[in-house]
Amino acid sequence: MIMSKSSKFNRGVSRRAVLKGAAGAVGLAAGSGAITGFPYVHSADPKVLRYLGTAVNAGDEISKKCLADTGIKIEYITVTTDDVTKRVITQPNSFDVLDTEYFSLKKLVPSGNIFALDAKKIKQFDNITPVFTKGQLPNGKKIGDQGTAPWKVLYLEGANSKKFSTTPTEFVTLIPTVYNADTLGIRPDLIKRPISSWSELLNPEFKGKASILNIPSIGIMDAAMVVEATGQHKYADKGNMTKAEIDLTMKIMTEAKKAGQFRAFWKDFNESVNLMAAGETVIQSMWSPAVTKVRSMGIACTFQPLKEGYRSWASGFCVSKAVSGPKLDWAYEFVNWYLSGWAGAYLNRQGYYSAVLSTAKANMTADEWGYWMEGKAAVGDIKAPDGTILEKAGSKRDGGSYDDRMGGVACWNAVMDENDYMVRKWNEFIAA
Amino acid sequence: MLQDRKSFVAWLQAAPMMLIFALFFMLPLVFVTIVSAWDYNEYEMLPALSLRGYTDTFEGCIAELPGLCTILKTYLKTLKLCLLTWVLTLLIGFTVAYFLAFHVRSKTWQIVLSLLCTIPFWTSNVIRMIAWIPLLGRNGLVNKGLQGSGLIQQPLEWLLFSEFSVVLALVHLFTFFMVVPIFNSMIRIDKRLIEAAYDAGATGWQTLVNIIIPLAKPGIVIGSIFVITIVMGDFVTIGVMGGQQIASAGKIIEARLNALQFPAAAANAVILLGITIMIISALTRIVDIRKEL
């Protein structure tokens, strides 16, 4: 056998040499203090929080700044959206702080692995934007509540309850940190005409050049926006369809797929960037930072405001039920630090929105605030947190101000009652 | 007495492997099979006998006759991709192995050339896959080249995110798994047999069909088992190269896992395992590997 030939190259390494090496390694470990045999002095423990989340929010800058300000060291455990949920359910002891989206709570909270946070210990809790607590803008305008809107799953009935409370209590499931209003990304240089409706995603004009994301619970929401925009059906709640509505939605999407409408589906941030940047697609569901990324590559890309509104998402921090003692105090300290302004400004500068607007505003220049939050034309160049220029002076943000964008939210990412059926139908759509 | 001791020693020698096999293969497999018969809800498995995972999987299969339901369509597609990949890797792998075994005379060169085959394995599967994308895309090198030379007017859409690109990537990734076992079989063919065939007046083709292929059979079967088992379970290559639009048996399992429907995922895994075992046992029917080795 060919593999046996390689054994002659191994002859140089004898058993004795291996043993010597191993003994050396043990000695080294002992010398370095790795094996001391003595209990630790607890006061000397470093403050470490294991932070489970997706890559989107796992910013190196944030963890550095947090360490400098609070002495808490953040250890990122970065996985995909689906894997975050899977991990919370199957390995609740493997993390301390969890960065997840509100719609996942419908799965996470009944599993009993989420600690109910005490609203009174969150210093800025009363300053959290009413988008989360009341479902309205700071100016009082009501926003769309279809799907798993945050205020439906924000409160628990009691400290150990697995039930969501419809009225405010002091037991909070998830402290919001970041959210956005998503829409379609387009290549204006390749489309060459105004786009104003979700229905354009299925327009035969873009045959073979459209894409949608292959994460069923989010993809179906985009599909529902399209179906409603084409006037084929009006949903009572896009985020909680009946079986018949799921069938109808998937039938329309399947017909489009069979007609060759879609170039590809995407599952993560980079895939969506590559599809758009390479010109494989000209119109697709997209996330705000992905649009920014394409643009920073020197390729025209617009996060297109559409007349039917946006599909929104929001994420924040949960704490694992397994966390207790000093770790719990650090978790509160971390959440309080996060809402205190620096991180909020950092997120706002990437095109997301921060949960506490007032503290973020205090950490941004008037020009930055005007561009990102008020829909004003930038006075100077707008820079990303890392210092690269995102937009030249004079440009305006796609979709305008915070009030225009968040006010235009039509639905929220959701987990439906018929989720199981929906996933099966989604598989059928992929197999079609 | 001596016989007893001998067999005891033999068992003892086999024990570590058996233990590992039982612990890391048989036991999980038993668990998967048990879980596949459980019920489930949004966030947990319910340890009560329910064949929902299976019935959901075959949902609509009878109602849709004579049309095909999702699971049958998916398996048909998976088998098609598997068959295409198998035929191509076999042809290419056999040719490469033949070249290495019979055309390359010196042992040193045989080793050097077969090591050359391993170079692609120095980078990860995913990178080797992704490398095809800028090549095959709408504005990729191949389309640009063809358009530049005036052969085509419009870019070829089927180059990427199609069954073509999936099979291309699979063949690229897995041909080596054919080369090694086939080469290994061929290298042990007694050269005097071939000389005898030549002396007896056999043509090159007759030698190939009557001597080399039969004697290389174990290698062909082992290589086939590698390729078929990998492709049947694959969901990454088919996902990336198919633009996430082509369903495969592995993809269904992944989608179920991501939706936290573990029993349903387990049921699909058991079905996939059953089908793969059937294919493999059919292959081993043709050639008794243990006898040939």
XYZ file of C-alpha atoms in Angstrom:
725
model
C 0.000 0.000 0.000
C 1.258 3.410 -0.866
C 0.763 4.751 2.642
C 3.272 2.284 4.068
C 5.982 3.993 2.085
C 5.733 6.970 4.352
C 6.742 4.944 7.397
C 10.358 5.216 6.454
C 10.189 8.961 6.953
C 9.011 8.387 10.507
C 11.915 6.251 11.543
C 13.816 9.266 12.831
C 11.293 9.808 15.598
C 11.795 7.170 18.283
C 9.494 6.328 21.145
C 12.135 7.605 23.536
C 12.244 11.001 21.827
C 8.479 11.301 22.042
C 8.500 10.453 25.748
C 11.220 12.974 26.377
C 9.229 15.605 24.566
C 6.135 14.840 26.567
C 8.042 14.993 29.841
C 9.436 18.337 28.782
C 5.990 19.656 28.039
C 4.745 18.602 31.467
C 7.702 20.309 33.072
C 7.033 23.448 31.106
C 3.383 23.456 32.116
C 4.340 23.040 35.786
C 6.929 25.786 35.555
C 4.525 28.213 33.922
C 2.115 27.888 36.801
C -0.481 25.996 34.833
C -0.305 23.170 37.358
C -0.015 24.596 40.832
C -2.118 22.262 42.881
C -3.315 25.110 45.058
C -6.766 26.695 45.149
C -7.124 30.124 43.584
C -7.530 33.240 45.651
C -10.955 34.380 44.537
C -10.398 38.112 44.688
C -7.717 37.727 42.049
C -10.139 36.168 39.579
C -10.250 38.088 36.326
C -13.721 39.308 35.404
C -14.552 37.209 32.378
C -17.895 36.872 30.601
C -18.447 34.287 27.907
C -20.459 36.080 25.224
C -22.415 33.899 22.810
C -23.628 35.548 19.632
C -23.331 35.964 15.889
C -20.352 37.558 14.185
C -22.345 40.698 13.451
C -22.018 42.126 16.953
C -18.751 40.497 17.979
C -16.680 43.648 17.602
C -13.095 43.644 18.755
C -13.335 47.381 19.451
C -16.275 46.905 21.777
C -14.552 44.234 23.866
C -11.393 46.364 24.139
C -13.296 49.431 25.232
C -15.346 47.381 27.672
C -12.192 45.944 29.254
C -10.708 49.425 29.589
C -13.863 50.910 31.130
C -15.059 48.110 33.396
C -12.276 45.537 33.656
C -14.622 42.906 32.251
C -13.016 40.682 29.673
C -15.396 39.543 26.955
C -14.760 36.129 25.439
C -16.655 35.911 22.191
C -18.221 32.613 21.158
C -19.183 33.371 17.593
C -21.679 31.110 15.799
C -24.499 31.502 13.260
C -28.007 32.694 14.188
C -29.376 29.148 14.117
C -26.508 27.808 16.180
C -26.994 30.456 18.871
C -30.461 29.076 19.566
C -29.308 25.480 19.303
C -26.540 26.122 21.806
C -28.779 27.845 24.353
C -31.129 24.878 24.318
C -28.536 22.115 24.333
C -25.602 23.647 26.267
C -26.943 26.353 28.581
C -23.807 26.189 30.737
C -21.436 27.037 27.909
C -22.023 30.804 27.974
C -22.797 33.635 30.394
C -24.179 36.434 28.286
C -26.222 35.771 25.193
C -26.623 38.087 22.253
C -29.739 37.023 20.411
C -32.827 38.284 18.624
C -36.266 38.780 20.110
C -37.913 36.254 17.825
C -35.699 33.479 19.217
C -37.175 34.095 22.671
C -40.277 32.148 21.709
C -38.028 29.097 21.680
C -35.542 30.094 24.360
C -37.799 31.232 27.188
C -39.977 28.078 27.320
C -36.775 26.022 27.494
C -36.118 27.578 30.902
C -32.508 28.470 30.180
C -32.878 32.254 30.269
C -32.476 34.272 33.449
C -35.113 36.942 34.062
C -33.231 40.230 34.405
C -34.323 42.757 37.001
C -35.337 45.967 35.228
C -34.522 47.991 38.370
C -30.858 47.031 38.087
C -30.655 48.348 34.518
C -29.788 52.020 34.995
C -30.961 53.193 31.593
C -34.024 50.954 31.435
C -36.469 53.857 31.495
C -34.532 55.550 28.715
C -34.748 52.599 26.352
C -36.500 53.748 23.204
C -40.293 53.245 23.352
C -39.931 51.203 20.163
C -39.213 48.298 22.500
C -41.378 49.051 25.477
C -44.487 50.453 23.837
C -44.204 49.761 20.129
C -44.073 53.406 19.211
C -41.570 56.015 18.129
C -40.290 58.630 20.602
C -42.729 61.033 18.919
C -45.632 58.747 19.783
C -46.300 57.267 16.344
C -47.344 53.601 16.506
C -45.258 51.171 14.477
C -46.074 47.821 12.881
C -46.563 44.960 15.317
C -46.814 41.968 12.964
C -44.500 39.085 13.782
C -42.589 38.660 17.024
C -42.461 42.363 17.892
C -40.094 42.980 20.854
C -42.751 44.391 23.201
C -44.709 41.136 22.957
C -41.830 39.134 24.444
C -40.019 41.722 26.553
C -41.516 40.962 29.966
C -42.001 37.796 31.972
C -44.799 37.155 34.465
C -42.345 36.384 37.245
C -38.706 35.681 38.048
C -38.955 31.998 37.189
C -41.836 32.201 34.778
C -41.665 30.716 31.321
C -44.602 32.853 30.203
C -44.457 36.267 28.539
C -46.349 39.044 30.260
C -48.500 41.354 28.165
C -48.144 44.161 30.686
C -44.837 45.628 31.903
C -43.282 43.834 34.883
C -39.832 44.173 36.403
C -38.716 40.857 34.906
C -37.119 41.406 31.523
C -36.149 38.672 29.085
C -33.797 40.536 26.813
C -32.266 43.964 27.159
C -32.313 45.522 23.691
C -29.045 46.791 22.275
C -29.335 46.988 18.527
C -32.008 46.856 15.859
C -32.659 47.899 12.318
C -35.237 48.092 9.580
C -34.348 45.754 6.700
C -35.373 46.036 3.091
C -34.104 45.020 -0.335
C -30.601 45.810 -1.534
C -30.303 46.792 -5.184
C -27.578 47.588 -7.708
C -28.747 50.975 -9.065
C -26.018 50.909 -11.738
C -27.411 47.671 -13.196
C -31.128 48.323 -12.698
C -31.101 51.903 -13.977
C -34.619 52.837 -12.883
C -36.311 53.666 -9.607
C -37.403 50.740 -7.433
C -40.185 51.450 -4.972
C -41.942 48.202 -4.125
C -41.161 44.772 -2.649
C -43.013 43.306 -5.641
C -39.980 44.064 -7.827
C -38.239 41.044 -6.287
C -40.469 38.821 -8.422
C -40.504 41.102 -11.456
C -39.575 38.945 -14.503
C -37.398 41.841 -15.619
C -34.869 40.592 -13.047
C -35.149 36.946 -14.015
C -32.080 35.030 -12.891
C -30.807 38.085 -11.039
C -32.814 38.087 -7.827
C -32.066 36.456 -4.504
C -33.683 35.857 -1.152
C -32.197 34.555 2.067
C -32.378 30.877 2.906
C -33.110 31.240 6.616
C -36.725 30.038 6.640
C -38.095 32.179 9.489
C -36.709 35.376 7.947
C -37.006 34.417 4.299
C -40.732 33.776 4.606
C -41.236 37.271 6.031
C -39.561 38.799 2.979
C -41.655 36.517 0.783
C -44.790 37.720 2.594
C -43.819 41.363 1.994
C -43.533 40.517 -1.712
C -46.827 38.629 -1.868
C -48.647 41.468 -0.149
C -46.982 44.046 -2.408
C -48.131 42.181 -5.523
C -51.667 42.336 -4.149
C -52.216 38.576 -4.150
C -53.025 38.312 -0.474
C -53.395 40.472 2.613
C -52.133 38.750 5.752
C -53.710 39.263 9.143
C -50.222 38.792 10.594
C -47.288 38.075 8.281
C -45.342 36.798 11.270
C -47.967 34.259 12.229
C -49.475 32.745 9.123
C -52.105 30.066 8.894
C -51.258 26.850 7.065
C -53.229 28.063 4.052
C -51.255 31.303 4.016
C -47.955 29.430 4.214
C -49.085 27.254 1.290
C -50.052 30.285 -0.755
C -46.809 32.146 -0.025
C -44.632 29.168 -0.857
C -46.657 28.445 -4.012
C -45.996 31.938 -5.342
C -42.303 31.698 -4.472
C -42.023 28.197 -5.950
C -43.560 29.321 -9.238
C -41.049 32.155 -9.405
C -38.206 29.773 -8.603
C -39.297 27.325 -11.294
C -39.472 30.196 -13.776
C -35.813 30.901 -13.011
C -36.308 34.121 -11.071
C -33.628 33.447 -8.475
C -29.927 33.306 -9.143
C -29.074 31.840 -5.761
C -30.129 31.966 -2.148
C -27.834 33.146 0.572
C -27.369 32.151 4.147
C -24.760 34.439 5.588
C -23.567 38.002 5.354
C -20.587 37.256 3.090
C -22.614 35.255 0.602
C -24.995 38.178 0.143
C -22.086 40.582 -0.306
C -20.419 38.351 -2.891
C -23.602 37.832 -4.906
C -24.185 41.549 -5.115
C -20.589 42.649 -5.643
C -20.000 40.104 -8.426
C -23.148 41.225 -10.229
C -24.723 37.759 -9.930
C -27.763 39.466 -8.472
C -29.094 42.998 -8.869
C -31.936 42.845 -6.342
C -32.095 40.772 -3.146
C -32.981 40.691 0.527
C -30.045 42.197 2.318
C -28.792 43.422 5.672
C -27.664 46.979 6.219
C -23.978 46.293 6.979
C -23.798 44.039 3.902
C -24.934 46.953 1.754
C -22.324 49.153 3.421
C -19.697 46.486 2.730
C -20.551 46.308 -0.991
C -20.414 50.092 -1.148
C -17.054 50.200 0.588
C -15.755 47.951 -2.232
C -16.497 50.818 -4.605
C -19.627 49.213 -6.051
C -22.923 51.101 -6.134
C -25.468 49.472 -3.855
C -28.599 50.953 -2.296
C -30.539 49.808 0.741
C -33.757 50.680 -1.011
C -36.637 52.200 0.975
C -39.870 50.665 -0.291
C -43.413 51.937 -0.039
C -44.710 48.852 1.805
C -42.225 49.455 4.583
C -39.525 47.478 6.316
C -39.042 44.112 7.959
C -37.435 44.816 11.272
C -35.301 42.874 13.724
C -33.896 43.611 17.134
C -31.358 41.938 19.322
C -29.957 42.363 22.781
C -28.592 40.624 25.816
C -29.941 37.688 27.772
C -28.160 36.062 30.678
C -27.908 32.321 31.118
C -29.855 30.799 33.980
C -26.630 29.089 35.027
C -25.024 32.439 35.907
C -24.989 33.431 39.569
C -22.903 35.155 42.248
C -20.313 37.722 41.181
C -20.724 36.712 37.547
C -24.287 37.919 37.654
C -23.116 41.305 38.950
C -20.607 41.524 36.115
C -23.345 40.657 33.633
C -25.444 43.569 34.927
C -22.364 45.786 34.889
C -21.670 44.794 31.289
C -25.243 45.465 30.180
C -25.211 48.826 31.954
C -21.907 49.713 30.311
C -23.292 48.696 26.924
C -26.237 51.042 27.245
C -24.147 53.911 28.603
C -23.379 55.399 25.209
C -20.008 54.459 23.740
C -21.229 51.146 22.300
C -24.476 52.728 21.138
C -22.594 55.372 19.172
C -20.354 52.651 17.739
C -23.417 50.736 16.524
C -25.117 53.861 15.162
C -22.033 54.596 13.089
C -22.452 51.234 11.345
C -26.004 52.027 10.340
C -27.684 50.116 13.165
C -29.716 51.815 15.872
C -28.881 51.823 19.560
C -31.472 51.026 22.199
C -30.815 54.096 24.329
C -30.776 57.052 21.960
C -29.849 59.794 24.452
C -26.589 58.218 25.608
C -25.552 57.352 22.043
C -26.239 60.908 20.941
C -23.934 62.230 23.646
C -21.136 60.116 22.162
C -21.584 61.245 18.562
C -20.849 64.529 16.799
C -23.800 66.656 15.716
C -22.954 65.929 12.072
C -22.877 62.161 12.662
C -26.181 62.309 14.522
C -27.707 64.382 11.761
C -26.596 61.962 9.044
C -27.394 58.664 10.739
C -30.433 59.593 12.814
C -32.102 62.682 11.400
C -31.842 62.057 7.668
C -29.841 65.214 7.135
C -27.187 65.641 4.466
C -23.713 65.065 5.921
C -21.721 68.246 6.454
C -18.339 66.511 6.448
C -17.285 63.038 5.314
C -18.975 60.236 7.236
C -16.556 57.727 8.638
C -17.014 54.116 9.763
C -15.892 53.255 13.312
C -12.557 52.067 11.906
C -11.936 55.449 10.272
C -12.566 54.541 6.633
C -14.748 57.013 4.742
C -18.238 55.608 4.185
C -19.958 58.573 2.568
C -18.750 61.849 1.143
C -19.991 65.167 2.497
C -23.440 66.076 1.206
C -24.848 62.543 0.998
C -27.964 61.381 2.818
C -28.761 58.063 4.408
C -30.897 55.579 2.401
C -34.408 55.689 3.780
C -33.894 58.898 5.710
C -34.282 59.525 9.392
C -34.807 57.181 12.329
C -38.449 58.227 12.488
C -38.952 57.547 8.776
C -37.228 54.189 8.835
C -38.413 52.763 12.162
C -41.794 54.427 11.626
C -42.075 52.473 8.376
C -41.671 49.059 9.986
C -44.362 46.709 8.684
C -43.390 43.529 10.502
C -40.779 41.928 12.725
C -38.727 38.762 12.324
C -40.835 35.993 13.791
C -41.261 32.449 14.926
C -44.747 31.361 13.882
C -47.101 29.016 15.664
C -46.942 26.920 12.513
C -43.140 27.053 12.429
C -42.752 23.302 12.009
C -45.067 23.246 9.002
C -43.385 26.317 7.568
C -39.923 24.708 7.712
C -41.239 21.654 5.850
C -42.824 23.859 3.192
C -39.588 25.828 2.921
C -37.713 22.568 2.251
C -40.215 21.852 -0.504
C -39.511 25.250 -1.984
C -35.771 24.564 -1.986
C -36.334 21.119 -3.529
C -38.637 22.452 -6.247
C -6.054 -24.493 26.459
C -3.534 -22.886 24.160
C -6.310 -22.283 21.688
C -8.311 -20.476 24.376
C -5.409 -18.265 25.286
C -4.779 -17.433 21.634
C -8.330 -16.378 21.026
C -8.315 -14.391 24.271
C -5.233 -12.503 23.113
C -6.846 -11.909 19.744
C -9.925 -10.457 21.418
C -7.728 -8.357 23.648
C -5.896 -7.011 20.619
C -9.138 -6.167 18.902
C -10.645 -4.670 22.053
C -9.403 -1.053 21.785
C -10.770 -0.723 18.261
C -14.006 -2.426 19.244
C -14.371 -0.155 22.216
C -13.835 2.986 20.160
C -16.167 1.675 17.489
C -18.879 0.902 20.013
C -18.473 4.136 21.950
C -18.154 6.631 19.122
C -20.081 4.952 16.356
C -22.548 2.314 17.483
C -23.760 4.087 20.603
C -24.474 7.447 18.914
C -26.154 5.576 16.099
C -28.415 3.812 18.589
C -29.213 7.190 20.193
C -30.013 8.754 16.839
C -32.332 5.878 16.019
C -34.087 6.161 19.392
C -34.439 9.943 19.121
C -35.820 9.614 15.601
C -38.891 7.963 17.091
C -39.513 10.719 19.643
C -41.945 13.586 19.550
C -40.807 17.212 19.589
C -41.985 20.776 19.925
C -40.423 24.152 19.220
C -37.637 23.884 21.752
C -37.324 20.379 23.136
C -37.462 16.672 22.404
C -40.299 14.810 24.065
C -39.312 11.248 24.927
C -42.578 9.682 23.899
C -42.943 7.263 21.020
C -44.096 9.162 17.977
C -43.171 8.496 14.412
C -43.930 12.095 13.488
C -40.375 12.628 12.229
C -40.958 9.914 9.651
C -44.549 10.694 8.744
C -43.731 14.402 8.326
C -40.805 13.479 6.124
C -42.994 11.508 3.768
C -45.826 14.017 3.943
C -47.913 14.132 0.785
C -46.114 11.236 -0.872
C -49.311 9.272 -1.459
C -51.525 12.282 -2.151
C -49.170 13.588 -4.780
C -48.911 10.409 -6.812
C -48.056 10.051 -9.641
C -46.077 13.235 -8.893
C -43.137 13.071 -6.563
C -43.213 14.460 -3.033
C -40.391 16.562 -1.594
C -38.467 13.743 0.019
C -38.526 11.542 -3.083
C -37.592 14.467 -5.311
C -34.761 15.322 -2.973
C -33.434 11.771 -2.867
C -33.721 11.447 -6.620
C -31.716 14.648 -7.004
C -29.149 13.478 -4.450
C -28.810 10.126 -6.197
C -28.442 11.827 -9.562
C -25.651 14.073 -8.295
C -24.088 11.067 -6.587
C -24.214 8.936 -9.732
C -22.735 11.663 -11.941
C -19.957 12.313 -9.446
C -19.290 8.596 -9.066
C -19.020 7.951 -12.812
C -16.743 10.946 -13.373
C -14.489 10.362 -10.371
C -14.235 6.686 -11.345
C -13.238 7.460 -14.944
C -10.753 10.144 -13.969
C -9.495 8.309 -10.899
C -9.008 5.057 -12.816
C -7.125 6.824 -15.604
C -4.850 8.660 -13.191
C -4.195 5.482 -11.184
C -3.515 3.554 -14.412
C -1.030 6.176 -15.501
C 0.707 6.126 -12.120
C 0.805 2.338 -11.892
C 1.736 1.307 -15.419
C 3.227 4.283 -17.228
C 5.398 5.713 -14.507
C 8.285 3.292 -14.268
C 10.309 4.504 -11.296
C 9.068 4.024 -7.740
C 10.328 7.481 -6.802
C 8.295 9.193 -9.508
C 5.249 7.179 -8.569
C 5.540 8.505 -5.038
C 6.283 12.052 -6.156
C 3.347 12.123 -8.570
C 0.883 10.604 -6.118
C 2.009 13.117 -3.522
C 1.356 15.828 -6.105
C -2.251 14.637 -6.158
C -2.535 15.508 -2.473
C -1.517 19.152 -2.905
C -5.111 20.381 -3.239
C -5.721 18.906 0.211
C -3.374 21.416 1.773
C -6.211 23.944 1.813
C -9.682 23.412 3.186
C -12.593 21.958 1.262
C -14.494 25.204 1.480
C -11.692 27.265 0.000
C -11.230 24.862 -2.896
C -14.955 25.138 -3.502
C -15.177 28.893 -3.257
C -12.258 29.259 -5.662
C -14.592 28.134 -8.450
C -17.016 30.994 -7.916
C -15.012 33.891 -9.433
C -14.076 31.543 -12.262
C -17.584 30.452 -13.222
C -19.668 33.509 -12.333
C -21.674 35.653 -14.697
C -18.783 38.090 -14.868
C -16.217 35.396 -14.133
C -13.040 34.458 -15.969
C -14.599 31.729 -18.102
C -17.493 33.880 -19.289
C -15.207 36.869 -19.851
C -12.836 34.673 -21.878
C -15.573 33.133 -23.999
C -17.181 36.505 -24.633
C -13.822 38.056 -25.427
C -13.065 35.381 -28.006
C -16.481 35.955 -29.571
C -17.708 32.402 -28.943
C -20.750 33.557 -26.998
C -22.703 36.808 -26.845
C -24.442 36.405 -23.495
C -22.700 35.050 -20.386
C -23.466 31.386 -19.701
C -25.720 31.278 -16.645
C -25.520 27.526 -16.090
C -21.840 27.581 -15.232
C -22.468 28.606 -11.642
C -25.198 27.806 -9.093
C -26.305 24.819 -11.146
C -26.029 21.046 -11.096
C -23.074 21.471 -13.390
C -21.106 23.495 -10.860
C -22.082 21.123 -8.032
C -20.827 18.053 -9.910
C -17.720 19.897 -11.042
C -16.816 20.815 -7.472
C -17.618 17.347 -6.142
C -15.450 15.703 -8.788
C -12.683 18.172 -8.057
C -12.893 17.502 -4.337
C -13.221 13.748 -4.303
C -11.411 12.245 -7.313
C -8.389 11.680 -5.089
C -10.411 9.265 -2.974
C -10.695 7.095 -6.096
C -7.082 7.460 -7.164
C -5.516 6.135 -3.968
C -7.367 2.810 -3.537
C -7.350 2.027 -7.249
C -3.646 2.793 -7.506
C -3.086 0.653 -4.445
C -4.831 -2.293 -6.116
C -3.090 -1.810 -9.428
C 0.384 -1.588 -7.984
C -0.035 -5.108 -6.631
C -0.993 -6.635 -9.966
C 1.743 -9.038 -10.965
C 3.403 -7.462 -14.009
C 4.087 -10.950 -15.386
C 0.350 -11.413 -15.917
C 0.297 -8.452 -18.251
C 3.394 -9.680 -20.068
C 1.768 -13.089 -20.426
C -1.356 -11.487 -21.870
C 0.785 -9.529 -24.279
C 2.697 -12.658 -25.280
C -0.574 -14.500 -25.828
C -1.552 -11.807 -28.306
C -4.134 -9.854 -26.281
C -4.796 -6.298 -27.386
C -4.390 -3.418 -24.916
C -8.154 -3.240 -24.520
C -8.463 -6.957 -23.833
C -5.730 -6.755 -21.210
C -7.521 -3.842 -19.570
C -10.928 -5.487 -19.489
C -9.883 -9.036 -18.682
C -6.921 -8.524 -16.381
C -6.518 -5.048 -14.971
C -10.120 -4.141 -14.209
C -10.960 -7.456 -12.481
C -7.803 -7.262 -10.393
C -8.336 -3.594 -9.548
C -11.929 -4.275 -8.456
C -11.324 -4.050 -4.699
C -9.756 -0.622 -5.185
C -12.644 0.473 -7.376
C -15.185 -0.655 -4.785
C -13.346 0.963 -1.878
C -12.983 4.219 -3.822
C -16.654 4.060 -4.766
C -17.663 3.597 -1.136
C -15.646 6.680 -0.184
C -17.152 8.845 -2.902
C -20.735 7.623 -2.563
C -20.907 7.959 1.225
C -19.402 11.435 1.129
C -21.621 12.722 -1.667
C -24.812 11.212 -0.236
C -24.287 13.071 3.031
C -22.902 16.285 1.575
C -24.737 19.525 2.093
C -21.937 22.085 2.123
C -20.694 21.626 -1.459
C -24.193 21.263 -2.855
C -25.236 24.338 -0.855
C -22.367 26.613 -1.868
C -22.011 25.539 -5.495
C -25.747 25.138 -6.035
C -26.489 28.617 -4.726
C -28.494 27.048 -1.834
C -31.188 26.229 -4.389
C -30.554 22.518 -4.827
C -31.960 20.256 -2.178
C -30.002 17.278 -0.934
C -30.628 14.681 1.724
C -27.971 16.286 3.925
C -29.503 19.713 3.453
C -32.864 18.528 4.802
C -31.149 17.235 7.935
C -29.361 20.565 8.353
C -32.570 22.559 7.925
C -34.311 20.387 10.530
C -31.433 20.758 12.981
C -31.445 24.522 12.542
C -35.145 24.570 13.318
C -34.354 22.593 16.507
C -36.411 19.671 15.271
C -33.918 17.051 16.400
C -36.199 13.980 16.146
C -37.148 14.930 12.584
C -33.477 15.441 11.749
C -32.663 12.067 13.300
C -35.432 10.405 11.286
C -33.984 11.848 8.096
C -30.510 10.717 9.145
C -31.779 7.172 9.674
C -33.436 7.200 6.237
C -30.248 8.511 4.618
C -28.175 5.914 6.429
C -30.520 3.154 5.297
C -30.292 4.176 1.659
C -26.527 4.555 1.771
C -26.145 1.142 3.411
C -28.279 -0.382 0.654
C -26.047 1.114 -2.032
C -22.879 0.012 -0.267
C -24.133 -3.522 0.336
C -25.091 -3.777 -3.330
C -21.537 -2.769 -4.190
C -19.993 -5.281 -1.825
C -22.265 -7.966 -3.321
C -20.485 -7.427 -6.608
C -17.059 -7.716 -5.031
C -16.225 -9.524 -1.818
C -13.690 -7.032 -0.525
C -12.547 -9.208 2.364
C -11.745 -12.063 0.050
C -9.955 -9.861 -2.455
C -7.757 -7.967 -0.001
